[in-house]
Short mmCIF file of C-alpha atoms in Angstrom, two decimals:
data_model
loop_
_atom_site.label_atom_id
_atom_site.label_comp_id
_atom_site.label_asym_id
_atom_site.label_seq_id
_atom_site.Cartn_x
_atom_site.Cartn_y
_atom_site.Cartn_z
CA UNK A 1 83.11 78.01 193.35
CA UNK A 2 79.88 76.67 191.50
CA UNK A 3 81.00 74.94 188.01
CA UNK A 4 77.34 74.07 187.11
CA UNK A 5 76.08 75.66 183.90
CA UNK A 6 73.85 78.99 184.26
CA UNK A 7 70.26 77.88 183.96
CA UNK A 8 69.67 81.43 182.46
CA UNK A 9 72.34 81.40 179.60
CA UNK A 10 71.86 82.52 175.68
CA UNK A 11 73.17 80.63 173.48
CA UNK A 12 77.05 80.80 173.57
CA UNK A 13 76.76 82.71 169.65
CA UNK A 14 75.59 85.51 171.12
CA UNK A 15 78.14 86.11 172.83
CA UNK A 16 79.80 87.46 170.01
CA UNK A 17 77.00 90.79 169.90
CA UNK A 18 78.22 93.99 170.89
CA UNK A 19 77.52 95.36 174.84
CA UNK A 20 78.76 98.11 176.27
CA UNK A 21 78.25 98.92 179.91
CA UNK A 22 79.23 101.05 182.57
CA UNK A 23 80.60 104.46 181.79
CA UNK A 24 81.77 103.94 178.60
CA UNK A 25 81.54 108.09 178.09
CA UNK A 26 84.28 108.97 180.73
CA UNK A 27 85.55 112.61 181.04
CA UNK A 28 88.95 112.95 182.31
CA UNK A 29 91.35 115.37 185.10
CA UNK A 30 91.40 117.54 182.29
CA UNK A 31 87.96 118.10 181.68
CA UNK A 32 88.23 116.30 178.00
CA UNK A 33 85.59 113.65 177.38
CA UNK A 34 86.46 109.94 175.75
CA UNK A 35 84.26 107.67 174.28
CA UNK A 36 85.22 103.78 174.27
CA UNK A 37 83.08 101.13 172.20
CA UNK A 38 83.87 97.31 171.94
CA UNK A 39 85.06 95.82 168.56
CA UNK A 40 86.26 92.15 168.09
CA UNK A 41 90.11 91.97 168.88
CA UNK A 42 90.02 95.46 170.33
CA UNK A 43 88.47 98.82 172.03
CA UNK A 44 87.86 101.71 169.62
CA UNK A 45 88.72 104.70 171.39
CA UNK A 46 87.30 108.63 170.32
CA UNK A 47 89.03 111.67 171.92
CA UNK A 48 87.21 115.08 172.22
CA UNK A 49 89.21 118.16 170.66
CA UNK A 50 88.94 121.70 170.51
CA UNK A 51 87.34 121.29 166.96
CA UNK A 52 85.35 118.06 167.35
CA UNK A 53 86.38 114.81 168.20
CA UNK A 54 89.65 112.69 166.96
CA UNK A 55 89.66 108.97 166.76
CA UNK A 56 88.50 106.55 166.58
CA UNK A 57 92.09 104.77 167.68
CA UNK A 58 92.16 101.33 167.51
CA UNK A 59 93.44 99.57 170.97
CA UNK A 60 94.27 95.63 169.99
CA UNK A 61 93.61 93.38 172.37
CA UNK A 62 94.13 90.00 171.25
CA UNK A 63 91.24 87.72 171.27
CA UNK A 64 89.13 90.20 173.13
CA UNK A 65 85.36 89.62 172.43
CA UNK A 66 82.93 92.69 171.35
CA UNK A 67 82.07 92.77 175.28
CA UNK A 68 82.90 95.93 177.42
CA UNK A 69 82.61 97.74 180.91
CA UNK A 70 84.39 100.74 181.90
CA UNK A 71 84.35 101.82 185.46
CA UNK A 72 86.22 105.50 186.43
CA UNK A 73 87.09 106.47 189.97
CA UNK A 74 87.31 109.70 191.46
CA UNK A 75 91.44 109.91 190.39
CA UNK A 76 90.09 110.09 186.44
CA UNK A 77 91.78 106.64 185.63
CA UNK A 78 89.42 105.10 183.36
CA UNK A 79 89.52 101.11 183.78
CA UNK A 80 88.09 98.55 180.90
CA UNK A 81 86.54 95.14 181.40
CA UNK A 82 86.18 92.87 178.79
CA UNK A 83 86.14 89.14 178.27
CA UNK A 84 88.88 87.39 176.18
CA UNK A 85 88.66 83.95 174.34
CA UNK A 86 91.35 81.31 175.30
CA UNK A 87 90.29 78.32 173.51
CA UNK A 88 87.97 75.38 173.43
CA UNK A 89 86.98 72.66 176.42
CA UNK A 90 86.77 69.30 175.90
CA UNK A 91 83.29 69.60 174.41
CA UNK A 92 83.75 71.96 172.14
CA UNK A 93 82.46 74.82 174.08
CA UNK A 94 84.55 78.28 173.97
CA UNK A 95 86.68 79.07 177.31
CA UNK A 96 86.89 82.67 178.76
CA UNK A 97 88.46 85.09 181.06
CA UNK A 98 88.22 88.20 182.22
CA UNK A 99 90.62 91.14 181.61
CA UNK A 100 91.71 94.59 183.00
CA UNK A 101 92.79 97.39 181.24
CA UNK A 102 93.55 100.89 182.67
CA UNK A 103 93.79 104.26 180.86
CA UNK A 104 95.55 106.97 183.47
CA UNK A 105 95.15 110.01 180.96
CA UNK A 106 92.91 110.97 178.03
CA UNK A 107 94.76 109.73 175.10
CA UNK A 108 97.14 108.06 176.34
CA UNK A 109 98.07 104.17 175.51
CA UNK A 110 96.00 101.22 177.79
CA UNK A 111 97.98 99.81 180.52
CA UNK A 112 97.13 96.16 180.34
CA UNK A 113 95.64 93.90 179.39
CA UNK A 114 95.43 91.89 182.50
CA UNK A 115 93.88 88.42 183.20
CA UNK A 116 91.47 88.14 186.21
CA UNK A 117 90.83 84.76 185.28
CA UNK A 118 87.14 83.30 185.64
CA UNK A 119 85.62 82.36 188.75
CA UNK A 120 84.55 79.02 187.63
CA UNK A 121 86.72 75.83 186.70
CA UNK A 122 84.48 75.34 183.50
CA UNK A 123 85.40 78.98 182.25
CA UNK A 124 82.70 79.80 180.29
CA UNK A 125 79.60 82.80 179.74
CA UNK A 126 77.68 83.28 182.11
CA UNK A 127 77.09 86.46 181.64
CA UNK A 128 78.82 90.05 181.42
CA UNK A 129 80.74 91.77 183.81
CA UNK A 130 80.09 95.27 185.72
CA UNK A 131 82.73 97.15 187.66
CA UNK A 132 82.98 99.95 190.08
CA UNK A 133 86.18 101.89 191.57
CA UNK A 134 86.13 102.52 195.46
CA UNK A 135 87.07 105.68 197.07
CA UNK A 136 90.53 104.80 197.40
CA UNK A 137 91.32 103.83 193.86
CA UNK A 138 90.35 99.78 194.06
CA UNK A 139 88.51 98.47 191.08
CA UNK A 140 85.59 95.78 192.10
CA UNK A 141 84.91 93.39 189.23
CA UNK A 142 81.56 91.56 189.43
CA UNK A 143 80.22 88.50 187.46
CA UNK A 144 77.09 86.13 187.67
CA UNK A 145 78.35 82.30 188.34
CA UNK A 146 77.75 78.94 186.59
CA UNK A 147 75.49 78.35 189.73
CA UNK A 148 73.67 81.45 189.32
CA UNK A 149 74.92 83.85 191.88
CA UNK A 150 77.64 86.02 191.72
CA UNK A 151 80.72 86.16 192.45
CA UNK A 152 83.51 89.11 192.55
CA UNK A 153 87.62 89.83 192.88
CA UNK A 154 88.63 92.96 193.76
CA UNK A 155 91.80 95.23 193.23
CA UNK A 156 94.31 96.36 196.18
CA UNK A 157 95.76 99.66 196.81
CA UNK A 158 99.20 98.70 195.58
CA UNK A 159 98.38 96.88 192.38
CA UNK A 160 97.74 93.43 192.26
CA UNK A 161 94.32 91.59 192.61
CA UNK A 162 92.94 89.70 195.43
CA UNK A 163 91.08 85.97 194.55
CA UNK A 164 87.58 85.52 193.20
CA UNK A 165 85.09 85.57 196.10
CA UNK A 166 81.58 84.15 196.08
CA UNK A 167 78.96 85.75 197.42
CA UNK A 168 76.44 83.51 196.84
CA UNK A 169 72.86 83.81 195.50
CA UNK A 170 70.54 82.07 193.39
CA UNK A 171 68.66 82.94 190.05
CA UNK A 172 70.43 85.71 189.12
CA UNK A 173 69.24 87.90 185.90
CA UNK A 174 71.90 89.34 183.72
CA UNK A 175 71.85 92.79 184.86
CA UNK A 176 73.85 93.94 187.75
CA UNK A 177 73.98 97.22 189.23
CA UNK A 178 76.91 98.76 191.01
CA UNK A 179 77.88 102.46 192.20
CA UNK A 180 80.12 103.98 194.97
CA UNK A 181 78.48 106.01 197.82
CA UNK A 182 79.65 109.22 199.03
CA UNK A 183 82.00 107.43 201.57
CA UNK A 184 83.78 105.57 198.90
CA UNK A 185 82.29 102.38 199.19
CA UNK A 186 80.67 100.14 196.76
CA UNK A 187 77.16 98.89 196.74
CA UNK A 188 75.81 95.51 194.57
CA UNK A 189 72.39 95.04 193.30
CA UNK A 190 71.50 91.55 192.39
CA UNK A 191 68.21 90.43 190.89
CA UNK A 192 67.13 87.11 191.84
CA UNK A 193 63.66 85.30 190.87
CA UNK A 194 61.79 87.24 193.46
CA UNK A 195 63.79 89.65 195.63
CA UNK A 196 66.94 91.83 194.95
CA UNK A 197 69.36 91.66 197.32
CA UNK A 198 72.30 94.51 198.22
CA UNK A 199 75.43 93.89 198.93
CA UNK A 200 77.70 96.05 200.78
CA UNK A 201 81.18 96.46 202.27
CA UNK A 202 82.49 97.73 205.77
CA UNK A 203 85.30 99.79 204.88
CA UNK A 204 86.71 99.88 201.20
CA UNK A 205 88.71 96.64 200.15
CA UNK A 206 86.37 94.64 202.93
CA UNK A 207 84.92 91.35 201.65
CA UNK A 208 80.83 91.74 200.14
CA UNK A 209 78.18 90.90 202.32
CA UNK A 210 74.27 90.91 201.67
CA UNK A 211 72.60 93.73 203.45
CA UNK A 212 69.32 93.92 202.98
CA UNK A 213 67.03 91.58 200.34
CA UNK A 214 64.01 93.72 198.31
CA UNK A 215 61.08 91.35 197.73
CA UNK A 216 60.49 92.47 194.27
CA UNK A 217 60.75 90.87 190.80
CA UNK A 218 62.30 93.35 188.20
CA UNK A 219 61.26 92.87 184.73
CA UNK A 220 64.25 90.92 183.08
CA UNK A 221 65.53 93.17 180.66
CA UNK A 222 64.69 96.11 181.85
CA UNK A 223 65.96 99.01 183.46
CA UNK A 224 68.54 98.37 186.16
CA UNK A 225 70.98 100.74 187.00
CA UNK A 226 72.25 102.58 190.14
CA UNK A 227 73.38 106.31 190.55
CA UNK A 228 74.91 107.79 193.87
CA UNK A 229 72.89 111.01 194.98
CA UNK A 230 73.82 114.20 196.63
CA UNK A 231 73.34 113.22 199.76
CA UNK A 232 75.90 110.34 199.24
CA UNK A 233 73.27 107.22 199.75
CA UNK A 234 72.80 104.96 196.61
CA UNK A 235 69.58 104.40 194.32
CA UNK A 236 68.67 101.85 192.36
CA UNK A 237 66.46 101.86 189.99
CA UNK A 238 64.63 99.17 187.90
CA UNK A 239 61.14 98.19 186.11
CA UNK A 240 58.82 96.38 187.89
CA UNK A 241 56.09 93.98 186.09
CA UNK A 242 54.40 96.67 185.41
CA UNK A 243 56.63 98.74 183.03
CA UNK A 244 56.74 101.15 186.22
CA UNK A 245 60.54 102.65 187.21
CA UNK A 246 60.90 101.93 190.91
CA UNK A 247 63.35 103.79 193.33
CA UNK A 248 64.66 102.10 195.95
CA UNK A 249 67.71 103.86 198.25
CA UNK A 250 68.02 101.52 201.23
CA UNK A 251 68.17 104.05 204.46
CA UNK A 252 66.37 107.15 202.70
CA UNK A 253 63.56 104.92 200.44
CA UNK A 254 63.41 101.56 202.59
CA UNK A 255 60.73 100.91 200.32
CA UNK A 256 60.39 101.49 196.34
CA UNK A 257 58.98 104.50 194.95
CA UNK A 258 57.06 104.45 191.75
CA UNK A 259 58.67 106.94 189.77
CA UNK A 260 57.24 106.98 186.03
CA UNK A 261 56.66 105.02 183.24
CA UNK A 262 59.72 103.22 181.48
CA UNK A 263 60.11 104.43 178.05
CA UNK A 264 60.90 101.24 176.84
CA UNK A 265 61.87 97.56 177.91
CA UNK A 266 65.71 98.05 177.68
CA UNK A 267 68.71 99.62 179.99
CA UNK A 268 68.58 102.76 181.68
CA UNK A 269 71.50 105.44 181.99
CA UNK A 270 71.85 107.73 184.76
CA UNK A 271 73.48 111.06 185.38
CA UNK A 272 73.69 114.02 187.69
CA UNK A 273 72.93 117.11 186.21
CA UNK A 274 72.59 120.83 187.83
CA UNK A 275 69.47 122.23 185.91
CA UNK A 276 68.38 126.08 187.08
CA UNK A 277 70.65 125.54 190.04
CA UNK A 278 68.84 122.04 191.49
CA UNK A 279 70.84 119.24 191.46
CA UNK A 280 68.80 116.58 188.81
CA UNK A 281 69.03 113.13 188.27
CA UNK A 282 68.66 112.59 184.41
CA UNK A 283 67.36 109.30 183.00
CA UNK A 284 67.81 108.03 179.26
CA UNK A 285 66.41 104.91 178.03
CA UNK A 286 65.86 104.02 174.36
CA UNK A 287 61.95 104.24 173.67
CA UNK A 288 61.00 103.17 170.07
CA UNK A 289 63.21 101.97 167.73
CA UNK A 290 65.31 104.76 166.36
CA UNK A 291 64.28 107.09 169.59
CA UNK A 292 66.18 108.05 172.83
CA UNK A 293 64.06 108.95 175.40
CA UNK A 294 65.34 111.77 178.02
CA UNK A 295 63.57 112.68 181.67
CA UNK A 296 65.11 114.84 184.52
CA UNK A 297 63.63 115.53 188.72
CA UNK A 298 65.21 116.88 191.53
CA UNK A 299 67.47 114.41 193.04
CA UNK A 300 65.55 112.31 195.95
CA UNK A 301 62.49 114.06 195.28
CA UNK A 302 60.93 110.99 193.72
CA UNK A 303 57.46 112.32 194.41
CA UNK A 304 57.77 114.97 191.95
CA UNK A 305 57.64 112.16 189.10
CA UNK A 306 59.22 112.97 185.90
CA UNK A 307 58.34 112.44 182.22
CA UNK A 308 59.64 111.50 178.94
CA UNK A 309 61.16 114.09 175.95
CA UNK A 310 61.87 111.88 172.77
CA UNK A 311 64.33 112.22 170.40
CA UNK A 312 65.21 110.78 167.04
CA UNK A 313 68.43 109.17 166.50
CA UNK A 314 70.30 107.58 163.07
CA UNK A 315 70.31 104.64 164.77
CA UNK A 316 68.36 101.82 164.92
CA UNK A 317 67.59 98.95 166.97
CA UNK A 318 69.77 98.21 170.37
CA UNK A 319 71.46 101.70 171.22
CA UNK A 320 73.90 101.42 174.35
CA UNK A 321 73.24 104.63 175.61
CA UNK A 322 75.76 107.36 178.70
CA UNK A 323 74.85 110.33 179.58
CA UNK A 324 77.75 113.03 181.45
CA UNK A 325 77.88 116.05 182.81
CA UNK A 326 80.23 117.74 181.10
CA UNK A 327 81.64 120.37 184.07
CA UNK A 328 79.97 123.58 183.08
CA UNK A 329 79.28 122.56 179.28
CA UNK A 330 75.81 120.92 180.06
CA UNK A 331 74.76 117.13 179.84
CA UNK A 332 76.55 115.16 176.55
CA UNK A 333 74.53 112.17 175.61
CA UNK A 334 75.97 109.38 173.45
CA UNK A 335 74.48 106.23 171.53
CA UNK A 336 76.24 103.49 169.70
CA UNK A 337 74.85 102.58 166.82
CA UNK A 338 74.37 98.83 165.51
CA UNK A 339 76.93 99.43 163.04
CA UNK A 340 79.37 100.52 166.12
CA UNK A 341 79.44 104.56 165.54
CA UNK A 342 79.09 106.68 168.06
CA UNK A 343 76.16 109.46 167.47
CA UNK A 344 76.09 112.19 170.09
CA UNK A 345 73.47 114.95 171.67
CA UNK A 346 74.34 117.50 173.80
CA UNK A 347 72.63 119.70 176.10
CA UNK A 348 71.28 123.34 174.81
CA UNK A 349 72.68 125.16 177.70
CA UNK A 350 71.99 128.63 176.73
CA UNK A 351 68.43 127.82 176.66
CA UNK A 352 68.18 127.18 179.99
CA UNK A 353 66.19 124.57 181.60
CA UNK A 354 67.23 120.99 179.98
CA UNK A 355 66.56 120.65 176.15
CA UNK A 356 68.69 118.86 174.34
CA UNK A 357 70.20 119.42 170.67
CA UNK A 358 69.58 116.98 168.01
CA UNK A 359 71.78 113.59 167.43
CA UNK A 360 74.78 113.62 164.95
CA UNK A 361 77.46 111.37 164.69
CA UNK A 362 81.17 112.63 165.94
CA UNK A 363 83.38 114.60 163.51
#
């Protein structure tokens, strides 16, 4: 494995900011939705209720950074990636690994934590994790290297973990995107300095190969973010140089398709969403400070373009952003706020169309 430092690395400080990733607004077997945030030492954990929400619950986790990734299969189980502090190297830099927490039922205590170790002998940050959960249950944990690829370790059937495998690449930004296709296998975007490249697996559990290589530049902090479609292929979608959202689906877009203007320079979060009986892909992306932007189009109909509806929030600054269907109830839409509190939007359903309420924090 590559021990050299990431060319591409903040400064190790910031490593103590709050991220959240992944689908950090999960909704269970039971239909009930949970909301997990990062907190130093722990995961802060809200419940939905008949009457509102409870929580939030306070999960310790020793030594656990403010650094989070949840990933949730098609069995419900709700799995948590985070990075935890061990100590100090020689010069004085921190050391990390990886850990694995599952939740099998809303409200119901972690299983875990678990170390997945690092993949490099010098363990420290190069960047944050992203996770996905194959068809049959496997979690896939994926990290950019100290040489600037990435490298990933995967879960088997039966419990335990398999070793860290590198699949090599070079320049690697710090966004990754990951999502599981309608055959239950799970597909890797990397950026790189001038191409993305997509990795894919033969059957679920199978080691990560590089399928096909985009060459493309997305902007570095951008949108980056993947979202399976009805017809079970996987779309990425990211910001070109231009502030433009490009599509790119491998087998049904073998090219990228301009689909509208970002809203802003950050994250994107994706959702399915049945609106006047078409099946929609719904975007969300923070626009100005303080403002959530929201766009829907009928899923692989990238022609039809979309556009932005923005909405005020409490918040300001950074807002980690998920968006969920919510089985029947409409789309719920959730922010953290700097000061870590959830604030949440959801869907006017009997308005028809897709028009969402205003933001308010959970009670």
């Amino acid at each position: 494995m590559p021990t050299e430092r990431a060319t591409t690395l903040r400064d190790r400080d910031q490593a103590d900011e709050r991220r959240l990733s992944g689908e950090w607004l999960t909704r269970g077997k039971d239909g009930v939705l949970t909301a997990y945030a990062p907190a130093d030492g722990a995961v802060l954990r809200w419940t939905e209720t008949p009457s509102g929400w409870s929580g939030p619950d306070r999960l310790d986790a020793p030594g656990l950074m403010p650094v989070l990734t949840v990933a949730q299969g098609a069995d419900g189980y709700a799995h948590l990636i985070g990075l935890r502090r061990t100590g100090t190297d020689a010069e004085g830099e921190r050391e990390l690994e990886l850990v694995h927490a599952v939740q099998f039922q809303t409200g119901r205590p972690l299983l875990g934590w678990h170390a997945l170790g690092h993949p490099n002998k010098v363990r420290r940050w190069t960047g944050d994790p992203v996770a996905a959960v194959d068809g049959e249950g496997r979690v896939c944990v994926f990290l950019r290297n100290g040489g600037n690829g990435v490298s990933c370790r995967v879960q088997g059937v039966r419990g335990g973990w398999g070793g860290w495998q590198d699949l090599g690449g070079r320049g690697t930004g710090e966004a990754l995107a990951v999502a599981t296709d309608g055959e239950g296998l799970v597909e890797l975007f990397v950026p790189g300095r001038n191409q993305i490249t997509r990795y894919t697996q033969e059957k679920p559990g199978a080691a990560f190969a590089p399928a096909e290589r985009l060459d493309v530049q997305a902007a570095p902090g951008g949108a980056f973010s993947a979202i399976t479609t009805v017809s079970g292929t996987v779309s990425l979608f990211y910001t070109d140089g231009d502030g433009v959202i490009q599509v790119w689906a491998p087998g049904r877009l073998p090219e990228p398709r301009p689909l509208m203007d970002a809203a802003g320079p950050g994250p994107l979060a994706l959702s399915r969403l049945v609106i006047d009986d078409h099946d929609c892909t719904v975007l969300a992306q923070e626009a100005d400070e303080g403002q959530v932007a929201f766009a829907a189009y009928p899923t692989e109909d990238e022609s039809a373009g979309g556009w932005w509806t923005r909405t005020a929030t409490t918040g300001s600054g950074h807002l980690p952003l998920a968006v969920r269907e919510h089985g029947g109830h409409g789309l719920v839409a959730m922010a953290l706020t700097r000061d870590g509190s959830p604030i949440v939007s959801r869907q006017k359903t009997e308005a028809g169309g897709f028009a969402l309420g205003s933001w308010k924090p959970l009670r």
